[in-house]
mmCIF file of C-alpha atoms in Angstrom:
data_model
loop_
_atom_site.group_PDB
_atom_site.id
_atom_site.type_symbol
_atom_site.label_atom_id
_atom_site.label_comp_id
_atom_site.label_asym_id
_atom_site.label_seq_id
_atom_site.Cartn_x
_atom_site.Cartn_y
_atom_site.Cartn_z
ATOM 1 C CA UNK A 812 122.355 94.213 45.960
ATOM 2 C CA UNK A 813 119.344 96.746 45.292
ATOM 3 C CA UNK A 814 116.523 97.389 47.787
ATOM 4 C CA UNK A 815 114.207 95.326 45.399
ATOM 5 C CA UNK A 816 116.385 91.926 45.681
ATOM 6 C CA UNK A 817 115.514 92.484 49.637
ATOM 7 C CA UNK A 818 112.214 93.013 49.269
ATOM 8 C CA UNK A 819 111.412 89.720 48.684
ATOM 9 C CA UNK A 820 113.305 88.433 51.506
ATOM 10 C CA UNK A 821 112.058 90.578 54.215
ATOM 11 C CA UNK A 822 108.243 89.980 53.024
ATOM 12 C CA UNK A 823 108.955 86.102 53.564
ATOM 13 C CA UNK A 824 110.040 86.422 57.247
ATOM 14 C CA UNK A 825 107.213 85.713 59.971
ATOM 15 C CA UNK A 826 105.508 88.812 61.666
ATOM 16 C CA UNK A 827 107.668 89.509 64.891
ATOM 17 C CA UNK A 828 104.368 90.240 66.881
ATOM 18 C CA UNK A 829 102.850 86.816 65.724
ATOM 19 C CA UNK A 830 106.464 84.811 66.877
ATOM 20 C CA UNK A 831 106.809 86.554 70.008
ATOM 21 C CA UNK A 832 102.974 85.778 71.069
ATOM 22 C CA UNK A 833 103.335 81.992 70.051
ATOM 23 C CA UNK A 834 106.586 82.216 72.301
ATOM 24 C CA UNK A 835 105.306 83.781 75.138
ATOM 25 C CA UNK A 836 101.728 81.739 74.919
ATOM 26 C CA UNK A 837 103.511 78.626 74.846
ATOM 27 C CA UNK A 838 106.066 79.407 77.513
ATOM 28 C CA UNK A 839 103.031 80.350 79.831
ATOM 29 C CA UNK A 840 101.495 77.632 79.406
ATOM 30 C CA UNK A 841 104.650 75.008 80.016
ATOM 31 C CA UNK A 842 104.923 76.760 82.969
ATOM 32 C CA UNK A 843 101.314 76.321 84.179
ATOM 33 C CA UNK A 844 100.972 72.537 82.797
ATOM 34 C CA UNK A 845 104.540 71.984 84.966
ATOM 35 C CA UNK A 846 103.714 73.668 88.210
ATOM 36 C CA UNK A 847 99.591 74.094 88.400
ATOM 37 C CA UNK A 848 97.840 72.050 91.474
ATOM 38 C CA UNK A 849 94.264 72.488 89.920
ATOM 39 C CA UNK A 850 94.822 69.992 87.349
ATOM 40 C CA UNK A 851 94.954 66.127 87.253
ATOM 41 C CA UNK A 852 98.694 64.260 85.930
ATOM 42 C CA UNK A 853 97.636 63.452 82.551
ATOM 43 C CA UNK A 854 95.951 67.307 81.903
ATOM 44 C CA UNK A 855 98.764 69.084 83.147
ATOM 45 C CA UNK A 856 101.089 66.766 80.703
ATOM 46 C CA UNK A 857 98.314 67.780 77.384
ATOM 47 C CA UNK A 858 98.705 71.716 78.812
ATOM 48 C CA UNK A 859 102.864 71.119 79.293
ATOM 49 C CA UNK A 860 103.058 70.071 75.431
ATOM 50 C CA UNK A 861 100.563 71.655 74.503
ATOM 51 C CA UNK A 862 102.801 74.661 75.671
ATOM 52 C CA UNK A 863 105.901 72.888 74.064
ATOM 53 C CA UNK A 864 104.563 72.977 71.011
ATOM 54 C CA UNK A 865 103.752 76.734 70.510
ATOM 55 C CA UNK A 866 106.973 77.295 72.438
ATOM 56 C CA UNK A 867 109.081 76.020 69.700
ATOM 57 C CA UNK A 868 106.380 77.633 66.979
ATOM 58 C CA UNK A 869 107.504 80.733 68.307
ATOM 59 C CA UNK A 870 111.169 80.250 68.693
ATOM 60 C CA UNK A 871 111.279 78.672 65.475
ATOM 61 C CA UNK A 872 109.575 82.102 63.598
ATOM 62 C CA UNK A 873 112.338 84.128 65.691
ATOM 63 C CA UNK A 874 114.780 81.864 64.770
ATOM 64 C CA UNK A 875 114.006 82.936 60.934
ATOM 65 C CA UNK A 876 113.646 86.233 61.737
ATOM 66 C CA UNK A 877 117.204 86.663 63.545
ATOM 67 C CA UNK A 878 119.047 83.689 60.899
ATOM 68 C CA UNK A 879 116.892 83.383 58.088
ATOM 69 C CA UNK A 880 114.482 80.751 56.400
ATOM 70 C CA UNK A 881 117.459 78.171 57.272
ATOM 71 C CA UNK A 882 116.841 78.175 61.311
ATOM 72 C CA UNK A 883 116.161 74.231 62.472
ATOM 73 C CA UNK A 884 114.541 74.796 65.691
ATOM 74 C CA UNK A 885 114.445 71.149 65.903
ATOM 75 C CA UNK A 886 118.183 70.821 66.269
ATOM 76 C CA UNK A 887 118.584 73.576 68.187
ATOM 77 C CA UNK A 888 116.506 72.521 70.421
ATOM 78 C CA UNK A 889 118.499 68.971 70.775
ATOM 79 C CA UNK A 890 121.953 70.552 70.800
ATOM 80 C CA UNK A 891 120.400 72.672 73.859
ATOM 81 C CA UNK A 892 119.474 69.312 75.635
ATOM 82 C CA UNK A 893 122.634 67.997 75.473
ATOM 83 C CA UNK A 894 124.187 71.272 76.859
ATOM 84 C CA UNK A 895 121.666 71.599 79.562
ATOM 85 C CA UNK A 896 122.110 68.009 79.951
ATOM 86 C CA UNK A 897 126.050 68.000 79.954
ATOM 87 C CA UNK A 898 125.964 70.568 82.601
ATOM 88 C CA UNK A 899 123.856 69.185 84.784
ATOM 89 C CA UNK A 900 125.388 65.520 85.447
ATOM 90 C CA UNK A 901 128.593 67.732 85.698
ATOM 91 C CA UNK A 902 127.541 69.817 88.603
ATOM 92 C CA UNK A 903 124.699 67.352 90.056
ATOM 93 C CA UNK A 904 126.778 66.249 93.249
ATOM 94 C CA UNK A 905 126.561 70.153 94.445
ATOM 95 C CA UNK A 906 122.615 70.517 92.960
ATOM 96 C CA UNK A 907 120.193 70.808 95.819
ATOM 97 C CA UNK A 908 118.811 67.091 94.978
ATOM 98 C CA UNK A 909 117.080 64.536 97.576
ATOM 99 C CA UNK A 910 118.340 61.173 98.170
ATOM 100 C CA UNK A 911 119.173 58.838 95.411
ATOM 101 C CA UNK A 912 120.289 55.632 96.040
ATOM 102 C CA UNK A 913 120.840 55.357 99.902
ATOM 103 C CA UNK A 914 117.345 53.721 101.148
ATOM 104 C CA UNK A 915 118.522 53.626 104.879
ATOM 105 C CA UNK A 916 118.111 57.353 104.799
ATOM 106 C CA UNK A 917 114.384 58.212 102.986
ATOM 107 C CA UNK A 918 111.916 55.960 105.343
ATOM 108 C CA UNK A 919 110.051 59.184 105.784
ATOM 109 C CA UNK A 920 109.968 60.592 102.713
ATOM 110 C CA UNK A 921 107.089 59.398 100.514
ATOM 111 C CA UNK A 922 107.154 55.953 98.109
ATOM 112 C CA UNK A 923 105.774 56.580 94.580
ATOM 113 C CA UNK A 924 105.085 60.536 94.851
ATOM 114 C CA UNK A 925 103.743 61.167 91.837
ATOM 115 C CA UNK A 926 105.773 64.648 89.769
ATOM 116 C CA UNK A 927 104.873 67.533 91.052
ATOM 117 C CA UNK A 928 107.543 70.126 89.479
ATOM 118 C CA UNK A 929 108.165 72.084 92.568
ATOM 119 C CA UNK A 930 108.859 70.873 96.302
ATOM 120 C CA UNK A 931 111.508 67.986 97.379
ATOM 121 C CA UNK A 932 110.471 65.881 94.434
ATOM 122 C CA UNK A 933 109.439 67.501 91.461
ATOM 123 C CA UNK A 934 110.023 64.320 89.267
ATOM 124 C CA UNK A 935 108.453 62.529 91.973
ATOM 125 C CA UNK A 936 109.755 59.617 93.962
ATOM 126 C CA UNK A 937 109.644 55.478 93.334
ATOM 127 C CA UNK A 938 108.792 52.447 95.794
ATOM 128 C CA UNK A 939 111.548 53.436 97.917
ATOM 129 C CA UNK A 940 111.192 57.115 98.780
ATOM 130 C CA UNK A 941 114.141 57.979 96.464
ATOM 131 C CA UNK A 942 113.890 60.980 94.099
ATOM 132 C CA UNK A 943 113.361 60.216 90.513
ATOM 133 C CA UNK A 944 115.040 63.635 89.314
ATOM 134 C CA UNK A 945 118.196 62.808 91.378
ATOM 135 C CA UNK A 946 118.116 59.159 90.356
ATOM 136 C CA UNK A 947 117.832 60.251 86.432
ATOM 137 C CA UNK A 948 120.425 62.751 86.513
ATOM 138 C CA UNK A 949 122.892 60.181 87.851
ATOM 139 C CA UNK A 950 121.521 57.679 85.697
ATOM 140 C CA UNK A 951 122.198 60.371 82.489
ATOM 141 C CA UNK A 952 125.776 60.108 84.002
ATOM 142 C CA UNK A 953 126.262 56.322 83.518
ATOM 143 C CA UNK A 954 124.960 55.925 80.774
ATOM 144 C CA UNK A 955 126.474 58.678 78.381
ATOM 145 C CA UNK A 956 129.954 57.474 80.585
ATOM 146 C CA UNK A 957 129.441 53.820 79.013
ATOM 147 C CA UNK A 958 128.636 55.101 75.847
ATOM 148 C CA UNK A 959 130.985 58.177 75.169
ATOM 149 C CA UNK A 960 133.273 55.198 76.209
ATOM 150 C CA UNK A 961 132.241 52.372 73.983
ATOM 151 C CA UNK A 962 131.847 54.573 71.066
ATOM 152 C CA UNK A 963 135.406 55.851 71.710
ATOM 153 C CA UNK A 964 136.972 52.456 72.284
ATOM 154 C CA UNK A 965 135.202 51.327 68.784
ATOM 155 C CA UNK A 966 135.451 54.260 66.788
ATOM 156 C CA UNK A 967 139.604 54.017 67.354
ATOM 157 C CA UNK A 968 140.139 50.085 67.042
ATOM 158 C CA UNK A 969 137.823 50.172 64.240
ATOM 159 C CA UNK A 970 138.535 52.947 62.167
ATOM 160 C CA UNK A 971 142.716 52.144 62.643
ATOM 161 C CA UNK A 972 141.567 48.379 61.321
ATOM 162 C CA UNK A 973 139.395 49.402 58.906
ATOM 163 C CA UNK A 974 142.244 52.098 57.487
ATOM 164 C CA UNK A 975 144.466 49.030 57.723
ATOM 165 C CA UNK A 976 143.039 46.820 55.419
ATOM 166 C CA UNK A 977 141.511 49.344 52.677
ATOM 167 C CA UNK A 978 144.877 50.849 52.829
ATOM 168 C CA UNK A 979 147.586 47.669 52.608
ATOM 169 C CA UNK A 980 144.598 44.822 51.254
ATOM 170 C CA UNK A 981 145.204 41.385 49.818
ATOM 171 C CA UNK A 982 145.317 39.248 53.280
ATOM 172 C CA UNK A 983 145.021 41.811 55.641
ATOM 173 C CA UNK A 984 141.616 42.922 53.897
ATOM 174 C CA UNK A 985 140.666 39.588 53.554
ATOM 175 C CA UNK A 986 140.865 38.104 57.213
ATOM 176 C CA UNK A 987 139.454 41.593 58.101
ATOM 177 C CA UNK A 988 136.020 41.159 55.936
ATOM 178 C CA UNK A 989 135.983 37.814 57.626
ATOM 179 C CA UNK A 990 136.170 39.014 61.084
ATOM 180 C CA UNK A 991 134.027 42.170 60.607
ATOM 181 C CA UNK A 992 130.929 39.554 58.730
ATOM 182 C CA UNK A 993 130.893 36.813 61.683
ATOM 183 C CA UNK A 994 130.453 39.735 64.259
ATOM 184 C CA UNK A 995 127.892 40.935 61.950
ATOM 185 C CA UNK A 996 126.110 37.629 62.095
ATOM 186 C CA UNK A 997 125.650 37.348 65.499
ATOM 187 C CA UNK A 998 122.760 39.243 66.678
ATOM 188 C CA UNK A 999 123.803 42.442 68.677
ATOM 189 C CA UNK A 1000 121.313 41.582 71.612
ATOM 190 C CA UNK A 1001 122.465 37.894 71.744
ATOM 191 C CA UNK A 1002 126.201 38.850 71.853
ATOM 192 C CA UNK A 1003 125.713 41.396 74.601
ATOM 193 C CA UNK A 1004 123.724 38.975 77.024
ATOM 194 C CA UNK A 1005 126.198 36.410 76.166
ATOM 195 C CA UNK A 1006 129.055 38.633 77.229
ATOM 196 C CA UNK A 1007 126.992 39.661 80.143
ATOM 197 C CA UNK A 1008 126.692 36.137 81.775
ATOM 198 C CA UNK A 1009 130.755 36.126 81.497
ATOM 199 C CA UNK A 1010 131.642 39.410 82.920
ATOM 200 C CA UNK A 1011 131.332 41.107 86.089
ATOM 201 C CA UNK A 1012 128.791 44.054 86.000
ATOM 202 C CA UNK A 1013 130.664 46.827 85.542
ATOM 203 C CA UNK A 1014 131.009 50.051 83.401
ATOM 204 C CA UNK A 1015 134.294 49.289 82.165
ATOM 205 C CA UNK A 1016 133.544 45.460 81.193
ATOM 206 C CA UNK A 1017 129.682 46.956 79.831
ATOM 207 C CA UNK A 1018 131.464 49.748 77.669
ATOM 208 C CA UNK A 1019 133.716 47.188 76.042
ATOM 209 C CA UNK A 1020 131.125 44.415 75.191
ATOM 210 C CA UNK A 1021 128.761 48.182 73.863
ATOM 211 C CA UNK A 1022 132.569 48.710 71.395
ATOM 212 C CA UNK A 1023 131.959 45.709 69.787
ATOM 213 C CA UNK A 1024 128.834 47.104 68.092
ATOM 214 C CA UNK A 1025 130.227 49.857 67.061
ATOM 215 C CA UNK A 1026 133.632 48.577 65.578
ATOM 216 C CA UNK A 1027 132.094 46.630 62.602
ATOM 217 C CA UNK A 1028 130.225 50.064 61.051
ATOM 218 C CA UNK A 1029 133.584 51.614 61.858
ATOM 219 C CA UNK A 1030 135.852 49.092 60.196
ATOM 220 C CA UNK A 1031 133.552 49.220 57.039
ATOM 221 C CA UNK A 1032 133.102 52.928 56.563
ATOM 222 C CA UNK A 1033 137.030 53.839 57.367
ATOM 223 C CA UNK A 1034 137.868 50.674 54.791
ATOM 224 C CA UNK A 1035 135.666 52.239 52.259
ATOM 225 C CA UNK A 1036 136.797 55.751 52.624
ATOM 226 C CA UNK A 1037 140.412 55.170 52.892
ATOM 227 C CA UNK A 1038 140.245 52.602 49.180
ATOM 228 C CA UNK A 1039 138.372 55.715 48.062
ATOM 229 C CA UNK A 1040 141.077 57.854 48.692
ATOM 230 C CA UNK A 1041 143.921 55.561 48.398
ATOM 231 C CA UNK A 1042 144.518 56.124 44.729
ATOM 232 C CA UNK A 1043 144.434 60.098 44.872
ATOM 233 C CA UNK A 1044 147.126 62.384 43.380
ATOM 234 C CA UNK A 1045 148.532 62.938 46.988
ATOM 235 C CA UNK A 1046 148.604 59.547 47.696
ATOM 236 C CA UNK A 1047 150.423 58.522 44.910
ATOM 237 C CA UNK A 1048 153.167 61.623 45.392
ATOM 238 C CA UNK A 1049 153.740 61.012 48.727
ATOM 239 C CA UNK A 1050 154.306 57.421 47.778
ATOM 240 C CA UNK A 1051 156.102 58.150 44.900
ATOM 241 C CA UNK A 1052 158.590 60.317 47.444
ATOM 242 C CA UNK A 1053 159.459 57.449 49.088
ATOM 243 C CA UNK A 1054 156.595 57.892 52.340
ATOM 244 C CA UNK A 1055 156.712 54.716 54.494
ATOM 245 C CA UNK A 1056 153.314 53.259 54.990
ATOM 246 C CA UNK A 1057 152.513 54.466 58.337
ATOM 247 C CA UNK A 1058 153.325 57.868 57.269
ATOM 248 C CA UNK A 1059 150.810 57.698 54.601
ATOM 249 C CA UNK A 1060 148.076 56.604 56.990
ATOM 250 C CA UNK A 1061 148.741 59.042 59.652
ATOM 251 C CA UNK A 1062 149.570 62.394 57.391
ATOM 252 C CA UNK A 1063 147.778 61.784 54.021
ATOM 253 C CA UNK A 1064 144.255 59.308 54.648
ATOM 254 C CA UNK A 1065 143.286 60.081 58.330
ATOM 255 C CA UNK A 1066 142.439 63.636 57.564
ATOM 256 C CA UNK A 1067 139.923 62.553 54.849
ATOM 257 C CA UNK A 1068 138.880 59.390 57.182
ATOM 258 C CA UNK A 1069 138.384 61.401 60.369
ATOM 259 C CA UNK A 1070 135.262 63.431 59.216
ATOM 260 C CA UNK A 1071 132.853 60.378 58.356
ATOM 261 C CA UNK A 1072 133.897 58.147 60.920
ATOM 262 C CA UNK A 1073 133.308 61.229 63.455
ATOM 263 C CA UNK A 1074 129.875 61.677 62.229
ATOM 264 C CA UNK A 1075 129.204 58.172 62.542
ATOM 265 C CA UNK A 1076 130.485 57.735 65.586
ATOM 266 C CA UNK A 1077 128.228 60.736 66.898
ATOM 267 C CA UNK A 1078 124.629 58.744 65.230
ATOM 268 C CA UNK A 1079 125.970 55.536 66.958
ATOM 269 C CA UNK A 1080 125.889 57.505 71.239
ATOM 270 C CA UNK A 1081 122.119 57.296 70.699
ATOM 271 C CA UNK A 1082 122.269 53.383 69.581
ATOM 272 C CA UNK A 1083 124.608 52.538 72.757
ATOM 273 C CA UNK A 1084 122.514 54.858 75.358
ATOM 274 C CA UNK A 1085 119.691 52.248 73.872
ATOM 275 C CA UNK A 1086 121.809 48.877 74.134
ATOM 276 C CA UNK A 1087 122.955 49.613 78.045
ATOM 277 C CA UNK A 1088 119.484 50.845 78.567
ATOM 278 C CA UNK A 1089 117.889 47.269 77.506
ATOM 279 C CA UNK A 1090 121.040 45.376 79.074
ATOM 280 C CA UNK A 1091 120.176 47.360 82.318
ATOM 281 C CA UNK A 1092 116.187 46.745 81.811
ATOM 282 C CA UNK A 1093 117.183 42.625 81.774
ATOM 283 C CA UNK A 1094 119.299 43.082 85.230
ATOM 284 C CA UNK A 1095 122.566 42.658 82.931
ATOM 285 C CA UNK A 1096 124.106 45.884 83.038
ATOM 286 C CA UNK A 1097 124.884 48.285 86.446
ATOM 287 C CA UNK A 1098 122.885 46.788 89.011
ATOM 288 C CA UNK A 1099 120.987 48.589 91.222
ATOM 289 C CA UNK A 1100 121.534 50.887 93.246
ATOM 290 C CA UNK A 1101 123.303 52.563 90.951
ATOM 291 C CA UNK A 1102 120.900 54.266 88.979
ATOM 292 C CA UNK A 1103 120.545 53.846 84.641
ATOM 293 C CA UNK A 1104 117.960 54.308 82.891
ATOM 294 C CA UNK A 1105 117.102 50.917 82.294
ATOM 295 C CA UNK A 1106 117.328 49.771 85.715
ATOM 296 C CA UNK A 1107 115.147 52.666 86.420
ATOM 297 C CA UNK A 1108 112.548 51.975 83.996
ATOM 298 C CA UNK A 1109 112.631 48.300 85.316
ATOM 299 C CA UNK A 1110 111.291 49.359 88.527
ATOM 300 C CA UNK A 1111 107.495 49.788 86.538
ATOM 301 C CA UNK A 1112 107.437 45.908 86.314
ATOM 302 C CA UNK A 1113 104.059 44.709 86.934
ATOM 303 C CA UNK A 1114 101.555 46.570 88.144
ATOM 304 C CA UNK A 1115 103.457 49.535 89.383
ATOM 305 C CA UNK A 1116 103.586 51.260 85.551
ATOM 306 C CA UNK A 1117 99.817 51.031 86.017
ATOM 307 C CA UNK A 1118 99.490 52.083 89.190
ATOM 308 C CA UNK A 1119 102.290 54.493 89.008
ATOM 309 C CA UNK A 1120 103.205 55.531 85.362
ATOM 310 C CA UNK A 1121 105.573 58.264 86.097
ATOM 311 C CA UNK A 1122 108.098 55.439 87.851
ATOM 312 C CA UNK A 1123 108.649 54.578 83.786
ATOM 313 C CA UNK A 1124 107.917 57.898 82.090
ATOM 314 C CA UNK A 1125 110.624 60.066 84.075
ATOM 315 C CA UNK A 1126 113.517 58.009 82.636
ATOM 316 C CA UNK A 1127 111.693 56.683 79.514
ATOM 317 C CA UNK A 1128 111.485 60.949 78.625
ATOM 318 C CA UNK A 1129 114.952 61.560 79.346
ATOM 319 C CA UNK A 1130 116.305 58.280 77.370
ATOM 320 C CA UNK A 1131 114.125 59.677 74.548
ATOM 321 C CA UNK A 1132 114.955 63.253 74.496
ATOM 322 C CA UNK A 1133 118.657 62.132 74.575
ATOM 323 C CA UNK A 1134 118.150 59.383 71.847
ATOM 324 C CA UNK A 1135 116.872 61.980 69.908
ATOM 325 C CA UNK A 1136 118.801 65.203 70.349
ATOM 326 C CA UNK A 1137 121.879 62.760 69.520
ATOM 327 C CA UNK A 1138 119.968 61.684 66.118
ATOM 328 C CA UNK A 1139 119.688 65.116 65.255
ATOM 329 C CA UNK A 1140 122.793 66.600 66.170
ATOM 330 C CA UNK A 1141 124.407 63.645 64.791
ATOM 331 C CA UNK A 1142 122.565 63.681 60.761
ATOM 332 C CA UNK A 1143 122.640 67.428 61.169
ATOM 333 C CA UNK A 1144 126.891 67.329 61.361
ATOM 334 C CA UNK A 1145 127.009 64.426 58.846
ATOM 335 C CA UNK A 1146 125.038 66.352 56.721
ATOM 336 C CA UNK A 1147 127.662 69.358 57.050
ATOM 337 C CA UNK A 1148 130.658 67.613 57.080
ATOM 338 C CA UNK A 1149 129.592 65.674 54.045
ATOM 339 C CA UNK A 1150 128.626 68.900 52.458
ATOM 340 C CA UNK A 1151 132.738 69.487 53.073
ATOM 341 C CA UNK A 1152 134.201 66.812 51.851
ATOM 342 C CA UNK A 1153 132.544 66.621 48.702
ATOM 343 C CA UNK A 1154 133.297 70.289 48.288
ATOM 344 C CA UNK A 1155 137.497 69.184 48.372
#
């Protein structure tokens, strides 16, 4: 490749001064919006994203700089979430957090401390005294436990059903497509309160009713690939060789199943973390004081979101951030993996 094929590439890159003076402007001024005393709630949030948003300007023209015109800050940012996220609700029993569910022990600490970043309670703390920071972490906890879970539970009873009856057909694939359409019908939100009145609160008995929205999509899409691939050349010679059915499934259609129902599976965490959210927000899911999201977001009934927003905007920001780093991550590897299999 000659100097003049580069040429063009290295005038298209940002200036480096001009990236690392959006990064460093906007990291200043996170800082400052998070931690400042001079400034009222709602200006210290415009300066935080305010901040935010030169912040990833910046790291998104380094980004191109260091990997090229290709860099997605945007999913970088999300898969950095979910790491810094992962990590923390692994380690949070040894953070230095206050009190998050034990009432008996915060009647001097202060009810509905509004965030402060820095101190005892930088998320602030709700009607009780109890700190929102703890409580969300924890909360992160149950909820991507119930939904890792679910989505596990559904992506293996689906996805072996679904390889089932695209595979073998006739009957099977019949009663199957019957099954997989009256689950359909019922309304997701109906069929979760419905289960709720029946079973006890828990996160086992929650993460199984959360499966059943997930096994449909995965009965469908593993059906649909495996019929796609069920009349390959490989198919057919392992058949031909005398391969018993199961040996087919396992060895010669999984591998070409396993990618899209993966990448479906990942899209479908963010739709559970929002289903046990809104069965926690109706007093259906873990009951307090076990801390979720919904339940937590819940506590702004009334008058106390007006009086006190940050009660609902502390877990409402991490159930969004999550929700959407998931999204992200998730059409960013089914993108990829698509991009694969298409390419065999």
């Amino acid at each position: 490749m000659s100097k003049s094929d580069l040429a063009p590439r290295a005038r298209s890159l940002p200036p480096l001064p001009t990236a690392v003076s959006l990064t460093v402007a906007g990291l200043v001024l996170l800082v400052f919006g998070a931690t400042t005393p001079l400034l009222v709630t709602p200006a210290k949030t415009a300066v935080a994203l305010l901040g935010l948003g030169l912040l990833l300007a910046g790291a998104s023209r380094l980004g191109e700089r260091w990997a090229g015109p290709g860099f997605d800050v945007v999913f970088w940012f999300g898969a950095g979430w979910l790491l810094l996220l992962g990590l923390a609700i692994v380690f949070v029993p040894w953070l230095p957090l206050a009190e998050d569910r034990d009432v008996a022990t915060t009647v001097t600490e202060p009810v509905f401390a509004a965030p402060t970043f820095t101190g005892a309670h930088p998320l602030g703390t709700n009607g009780f005294g109890l700190d929102l920071l703890a409580r969300s972490l924890y909360g992160a906890r149950s909820s991507l436990l119930i939904s890792l879970s679910a989505v596990a539970v559904g992506t293996l009873a689906g996805g072996a059903i679904g390889m089932v009856a695209g595979y073998v057909r006739k009957t099977v694939d019949r009663a199957v497509g019957i099954a997989t359409n009256s689950l359909l019908a019922v309304p997701p939100l109906i069929l979760l309160i419905a289960l709720a009145t029946v079973l006890q609160p828990h996160p086992r008995n929650v993460a199984l009713s959360l499966s059943l929205l997930t096994i449909p999509g995965m009965v469908r899409l593993a059906r649909a690939t495996t019929m796609a691939h069920s009349n390959r050349d490989f198919v057919v010679a392992a058949r031909a060789m005398g391969a018993r059915r199961s040996r087919v499934l396992v060895r010669e259609l999984l591998p070409n199943v396993l990618l899209p129902v993966l990448s479906l599976a990942v899209v479908m965490i963010s739709v559970l973390i929002v289903a046990e959210a809104s069965l926690s927000f109706l007093g259906l899911g873990i009951q307090p004081p076990e801390p979720t999201w919904g339940n937590m977001i819940a506590e702004g009934e009334g008058q106390v979101f007006e009086e006190h927003p940050h009660i609902v905007l502390v877990p409402g920001a991490f159930l969004f951030l999550t929700v959407f780093a998931f999204n992200i991550v998730g059409e960013k590897a089914r993108g990829r993996w698509d991009s694969r299999s298409v390419k065999l």
